[in-house]
Coordinates of C-alpha atoms and ligand atoms in Angstrom, one line a residue:
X162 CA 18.7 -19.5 -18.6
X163 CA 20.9 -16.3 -18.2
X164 CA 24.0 -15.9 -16.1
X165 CA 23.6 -12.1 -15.3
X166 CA 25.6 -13.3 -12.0
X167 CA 28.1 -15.6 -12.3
X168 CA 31.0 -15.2 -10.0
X169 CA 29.0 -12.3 -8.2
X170 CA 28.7 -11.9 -4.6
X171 CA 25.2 -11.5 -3.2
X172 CA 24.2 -10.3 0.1
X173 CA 20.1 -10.4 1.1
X174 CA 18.8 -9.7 4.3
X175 CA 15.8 -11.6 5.5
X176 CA 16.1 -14.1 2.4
X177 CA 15.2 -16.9 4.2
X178 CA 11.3 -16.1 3.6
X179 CA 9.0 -14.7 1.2
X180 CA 10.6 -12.0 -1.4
X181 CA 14.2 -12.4 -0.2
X182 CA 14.2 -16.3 -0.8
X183 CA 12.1 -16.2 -4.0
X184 CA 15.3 -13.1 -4.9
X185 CA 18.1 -15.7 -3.3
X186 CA 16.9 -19.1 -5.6
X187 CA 16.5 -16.3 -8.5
X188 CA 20.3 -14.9 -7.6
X189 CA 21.4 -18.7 -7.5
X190 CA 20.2 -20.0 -10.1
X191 CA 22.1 -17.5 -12.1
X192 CA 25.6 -18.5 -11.0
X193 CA 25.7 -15.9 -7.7
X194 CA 27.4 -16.7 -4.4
X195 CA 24.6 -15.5 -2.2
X196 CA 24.6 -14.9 1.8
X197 CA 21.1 -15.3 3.0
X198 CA 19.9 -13.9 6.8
X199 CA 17.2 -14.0 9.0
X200 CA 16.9 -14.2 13.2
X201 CA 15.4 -18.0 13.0
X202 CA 17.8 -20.8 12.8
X203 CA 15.7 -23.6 11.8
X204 CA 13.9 -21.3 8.9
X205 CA 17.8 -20.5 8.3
X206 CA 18.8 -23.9 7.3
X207 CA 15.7 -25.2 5.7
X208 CA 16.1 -22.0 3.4
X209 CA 19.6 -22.8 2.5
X210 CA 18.4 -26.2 1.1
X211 CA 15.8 -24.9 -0.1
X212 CA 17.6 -22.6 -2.2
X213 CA 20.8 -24.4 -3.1
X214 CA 24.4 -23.8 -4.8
X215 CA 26.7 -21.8 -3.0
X216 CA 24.6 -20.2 -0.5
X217 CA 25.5 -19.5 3.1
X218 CA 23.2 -18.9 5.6
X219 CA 24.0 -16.3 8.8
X220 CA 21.8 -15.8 11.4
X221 CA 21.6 -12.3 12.3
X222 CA 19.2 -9.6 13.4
X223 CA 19.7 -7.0 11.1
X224 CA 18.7 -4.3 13.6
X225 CA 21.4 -5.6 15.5
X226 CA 24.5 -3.7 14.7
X227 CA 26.9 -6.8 16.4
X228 CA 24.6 -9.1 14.5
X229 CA 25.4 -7.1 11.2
X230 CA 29.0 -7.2 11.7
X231 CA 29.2 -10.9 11.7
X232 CA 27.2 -11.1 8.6
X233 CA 30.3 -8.5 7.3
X234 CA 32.6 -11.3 8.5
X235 CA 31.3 -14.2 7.5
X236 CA 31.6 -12.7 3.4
X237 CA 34.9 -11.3 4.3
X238 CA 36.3 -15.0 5.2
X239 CA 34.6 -16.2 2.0
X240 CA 34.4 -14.1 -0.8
X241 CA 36.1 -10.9 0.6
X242 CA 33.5 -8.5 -1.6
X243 CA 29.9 -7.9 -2.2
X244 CA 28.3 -6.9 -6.0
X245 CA 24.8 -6.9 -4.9
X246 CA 22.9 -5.8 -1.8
X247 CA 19.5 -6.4 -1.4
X248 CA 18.7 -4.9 1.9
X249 CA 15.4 -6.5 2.4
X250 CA 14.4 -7.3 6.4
X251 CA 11.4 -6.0 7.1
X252 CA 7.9 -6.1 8.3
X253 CA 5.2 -4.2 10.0
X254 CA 1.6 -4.8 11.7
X255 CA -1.3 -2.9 12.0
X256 CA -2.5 0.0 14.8
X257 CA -4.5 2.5 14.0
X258 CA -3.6 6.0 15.1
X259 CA -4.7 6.3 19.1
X260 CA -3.6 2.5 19.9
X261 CA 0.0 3.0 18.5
X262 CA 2.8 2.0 20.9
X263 CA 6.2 2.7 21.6
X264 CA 7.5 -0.9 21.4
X265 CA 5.1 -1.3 17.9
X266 CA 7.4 1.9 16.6
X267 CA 10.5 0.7 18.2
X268 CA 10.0 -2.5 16.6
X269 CA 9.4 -1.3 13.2
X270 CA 12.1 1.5 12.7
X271 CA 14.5 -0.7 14.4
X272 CA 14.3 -3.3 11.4
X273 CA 13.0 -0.9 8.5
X274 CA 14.8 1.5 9.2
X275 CA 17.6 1.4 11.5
X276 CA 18.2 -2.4 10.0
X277 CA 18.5 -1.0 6.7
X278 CA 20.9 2.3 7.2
X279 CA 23.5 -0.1 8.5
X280 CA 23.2 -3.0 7.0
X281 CA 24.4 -0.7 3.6
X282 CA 26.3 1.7 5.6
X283 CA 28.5 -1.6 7.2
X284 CA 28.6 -3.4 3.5
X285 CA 30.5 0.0 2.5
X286 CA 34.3 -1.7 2.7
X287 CA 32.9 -4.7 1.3
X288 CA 30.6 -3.5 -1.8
X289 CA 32.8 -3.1 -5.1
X290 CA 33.3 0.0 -6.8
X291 CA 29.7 -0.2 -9.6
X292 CA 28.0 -2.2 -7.2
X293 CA 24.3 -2.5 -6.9
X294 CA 22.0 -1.9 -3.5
X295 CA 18.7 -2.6 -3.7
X296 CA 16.1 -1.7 -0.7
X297 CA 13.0 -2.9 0.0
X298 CA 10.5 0.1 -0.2
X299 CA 6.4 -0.4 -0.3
X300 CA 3.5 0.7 -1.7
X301 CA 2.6 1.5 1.9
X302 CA 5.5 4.0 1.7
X303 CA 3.8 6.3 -0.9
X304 CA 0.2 6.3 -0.1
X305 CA -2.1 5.7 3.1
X306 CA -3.2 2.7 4.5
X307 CA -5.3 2.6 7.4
X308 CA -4.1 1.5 10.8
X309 CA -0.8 1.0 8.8
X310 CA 0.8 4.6 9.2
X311 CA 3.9 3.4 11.0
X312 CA 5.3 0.7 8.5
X313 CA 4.4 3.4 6.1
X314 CA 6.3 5.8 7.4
X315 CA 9.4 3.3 7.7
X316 CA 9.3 2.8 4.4
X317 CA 9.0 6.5 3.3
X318 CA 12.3 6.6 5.0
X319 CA 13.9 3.6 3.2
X320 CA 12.8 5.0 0.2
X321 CA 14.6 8.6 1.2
X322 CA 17.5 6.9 1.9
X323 CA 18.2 6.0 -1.4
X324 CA 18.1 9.6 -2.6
X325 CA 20.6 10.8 -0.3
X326 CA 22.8 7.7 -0.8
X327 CA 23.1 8.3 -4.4
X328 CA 25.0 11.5 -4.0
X329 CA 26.9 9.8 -1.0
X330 CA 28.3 6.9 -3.4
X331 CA 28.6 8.6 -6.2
X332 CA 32.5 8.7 -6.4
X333 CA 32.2 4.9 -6.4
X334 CA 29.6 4.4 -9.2
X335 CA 27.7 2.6 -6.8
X336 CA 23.9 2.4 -7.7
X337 CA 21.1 2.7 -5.2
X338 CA 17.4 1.6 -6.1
X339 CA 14.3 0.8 -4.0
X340 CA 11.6 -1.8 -4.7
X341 CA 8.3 -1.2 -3.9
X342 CA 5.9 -4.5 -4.1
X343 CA 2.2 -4.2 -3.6
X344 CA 0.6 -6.6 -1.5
X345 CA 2.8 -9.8 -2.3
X346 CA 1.6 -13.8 -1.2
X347 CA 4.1 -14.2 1.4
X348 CA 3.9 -15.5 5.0
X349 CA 4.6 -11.4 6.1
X350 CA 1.2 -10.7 4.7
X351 CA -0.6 -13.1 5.8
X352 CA 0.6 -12.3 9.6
X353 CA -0.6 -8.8 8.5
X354 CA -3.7 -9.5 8.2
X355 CA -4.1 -11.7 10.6
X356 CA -3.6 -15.2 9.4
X357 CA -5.8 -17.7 7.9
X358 CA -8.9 -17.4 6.3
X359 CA -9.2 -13.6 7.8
X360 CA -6.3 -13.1 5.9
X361 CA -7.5 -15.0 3.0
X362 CA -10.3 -12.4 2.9
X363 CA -8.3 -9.3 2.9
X364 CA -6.3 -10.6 -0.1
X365 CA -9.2 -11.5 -1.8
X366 CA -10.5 -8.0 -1.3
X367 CA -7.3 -6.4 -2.2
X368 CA -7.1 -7.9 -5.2
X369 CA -10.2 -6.5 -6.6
X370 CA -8.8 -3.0 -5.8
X371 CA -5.8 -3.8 -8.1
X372 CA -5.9 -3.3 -11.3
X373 CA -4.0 -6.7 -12.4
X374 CA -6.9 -7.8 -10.6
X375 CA -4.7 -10.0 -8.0
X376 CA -1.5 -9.7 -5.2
X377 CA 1.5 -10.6 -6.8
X378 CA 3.7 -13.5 -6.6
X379 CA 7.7 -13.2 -4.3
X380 CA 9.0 -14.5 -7.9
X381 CA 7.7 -11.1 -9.3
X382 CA 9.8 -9.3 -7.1
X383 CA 12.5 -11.4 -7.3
X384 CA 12.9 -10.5 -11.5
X385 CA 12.8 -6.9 -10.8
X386 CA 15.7 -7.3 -8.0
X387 CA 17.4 -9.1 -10.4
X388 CA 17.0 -6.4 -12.9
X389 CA 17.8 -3.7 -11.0
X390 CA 20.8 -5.5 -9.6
X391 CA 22.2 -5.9 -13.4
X392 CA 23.7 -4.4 -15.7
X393 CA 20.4 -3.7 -18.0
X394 CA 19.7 -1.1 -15.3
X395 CA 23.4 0.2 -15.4
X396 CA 21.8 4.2 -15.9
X397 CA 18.6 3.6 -13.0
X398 CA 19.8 4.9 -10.2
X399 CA 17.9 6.3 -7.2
X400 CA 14.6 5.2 -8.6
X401 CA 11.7 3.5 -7.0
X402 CA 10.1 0.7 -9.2
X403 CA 6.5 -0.4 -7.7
X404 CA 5.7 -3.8 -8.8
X405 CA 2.3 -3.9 -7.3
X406 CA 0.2 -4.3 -10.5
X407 CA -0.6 -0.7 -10.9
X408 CA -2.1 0.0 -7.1
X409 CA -0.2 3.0 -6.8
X410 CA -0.9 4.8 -9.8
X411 CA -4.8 4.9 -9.2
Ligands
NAP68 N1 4.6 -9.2 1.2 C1 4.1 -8.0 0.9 O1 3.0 -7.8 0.6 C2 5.1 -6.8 1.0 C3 4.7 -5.6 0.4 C4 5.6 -4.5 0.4 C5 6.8 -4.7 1.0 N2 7.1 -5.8 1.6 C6 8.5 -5.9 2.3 O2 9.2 -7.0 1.7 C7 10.2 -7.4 2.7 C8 10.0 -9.0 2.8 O3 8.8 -9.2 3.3 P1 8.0 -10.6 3.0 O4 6.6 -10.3 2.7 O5 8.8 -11.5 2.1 O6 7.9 -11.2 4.5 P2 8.3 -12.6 5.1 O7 7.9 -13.7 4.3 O8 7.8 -12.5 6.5 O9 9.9 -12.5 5.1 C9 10.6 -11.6 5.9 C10 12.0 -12.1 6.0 O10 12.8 -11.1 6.8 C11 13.4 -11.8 7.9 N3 13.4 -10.8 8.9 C12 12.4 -10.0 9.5 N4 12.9 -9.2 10.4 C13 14.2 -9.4 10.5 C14 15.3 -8.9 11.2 N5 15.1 -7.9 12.2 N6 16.6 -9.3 11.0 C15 16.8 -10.3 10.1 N7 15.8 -10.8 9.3 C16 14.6 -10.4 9.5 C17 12.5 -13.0 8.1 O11 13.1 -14.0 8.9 P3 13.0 -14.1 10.5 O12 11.6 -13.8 10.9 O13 13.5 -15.5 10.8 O14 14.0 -13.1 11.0 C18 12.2 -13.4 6.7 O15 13.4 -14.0 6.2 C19 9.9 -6.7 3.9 O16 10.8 -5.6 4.0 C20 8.5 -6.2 3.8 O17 8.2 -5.0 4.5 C21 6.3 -6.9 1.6

């Protein structure tokens, strides 16, 4: 196994689930120091077991700005610097157009969006000089999806970000890139859908509209994070990589 991250310091927001803890064993398991969040304490500290090695686990709400600066202070104490971000919280449900409401749009921006801006924007005095920030983007963010407009639209905007940002950090060679997953196997998706074997149904439906012919796997995500965040990506920058087994391109 590769060490792409020995002695790096690794920062990923809602890793305590899904993508961000398939990215935070992936990170770990190649020699990083990684800080994991997410707002439930007892999915907190199983995570960290889960996951291993020297990982700390904060508990934060990262559409909290107070909650973000004690994530901030936690990694100061510790390690002082951050090489990767992976600024990953997220989620979204479903309302179609005509039963949208303000607390559904509050909710959503406040994470996506919101979550995201500062959770990098806050990282700033930590992240080294040629760090690497990775967002979490979505296929939702480039095409329609019915009843699904507003996560779209939050990730449209994380996936904006990164094009300003580039130009913003660009005295500090620090590299910006979003990841886009298709439908992914994850507990988010299934609460998407609306658990269980209704759930179970959609996926089974979505696959046959992709043309890998299945949803992909959090591990999936977690290689391209990891490539992105390294140094074989040292001239992407700005870029949006879909890992959604071609969905988007049809
Ligand atoms: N799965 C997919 O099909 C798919 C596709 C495209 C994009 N995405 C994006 O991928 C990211 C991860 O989603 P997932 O599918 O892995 O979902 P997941 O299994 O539900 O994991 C979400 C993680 O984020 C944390 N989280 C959510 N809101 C948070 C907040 N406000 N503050 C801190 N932590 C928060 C959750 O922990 P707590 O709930 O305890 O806070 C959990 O650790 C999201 O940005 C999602 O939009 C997912």
């Amino acid at each position: 196994m590769a060490h792409r991250f020995n002695n790096k310091v690794v920062v990923i927001t809602g890793g305590t689930s899904g993508i961000g803890l398939a990215t935070a064993k992936a990170f770990a398991a190649e020699g990083a120091a990684v800080f994991i969040t997410g707002r439930r304490q007892q999915v907190l500290e199983a995570a960290v077991k889960q996951i291993g090695g020297r990982v700390t686990g904060v508990r934060a709400d990262m559409s909290s700005l107070a909650d973000i600066d004690r994530v901030y202070d936690a990694v100061q104490q510790q390690y002082a610097q951050i090489d990767v971000l992976f600024a990953n919280a997220g989620g979204g449900d479903m309302l179609p157009l005509g039963a949208i409401t303000e607390e559904q749009y509050q909710r959503t921006f406040d994470t996506n969006v919101k979550g995201t801006i500062f959770t990098v924007q806050k990282a700033l005095p930590l992240l080294k000089d040629g760090a690497s920030i990775v967002l979490t983007g979505s296929t939702a963010g480039a095409s329609g999806t019915s009843a699904f407009s507003i996560y779209g639209a939050s990730k449209a905007a994380v996936r904006n970000l990164a094009r300003s940002w580039i130009l913003d950090l660009k005295d500090r060679h620090i590299r910006v890139n979003v990841v886009s997953p298709g439908p992914t196997e994850t507990i988010g998706l299934t609460d998407v859908f609306g658990g269980g074997e209704q759930a179970q149904g959609v996926k089974d439906f979505l696959a046959t509209q992709i043309p890998a012919g299945r949803v992909g796997r959090p591990e999936e995500i977690a290689t391209t994070v990891l490539f992105l965040a390294s140094d074989d990506a040292s001239f992407i920058n700005g870029a949006e990589l879909f890992v959604d087994g071609g969905l988007t391109q049809i």
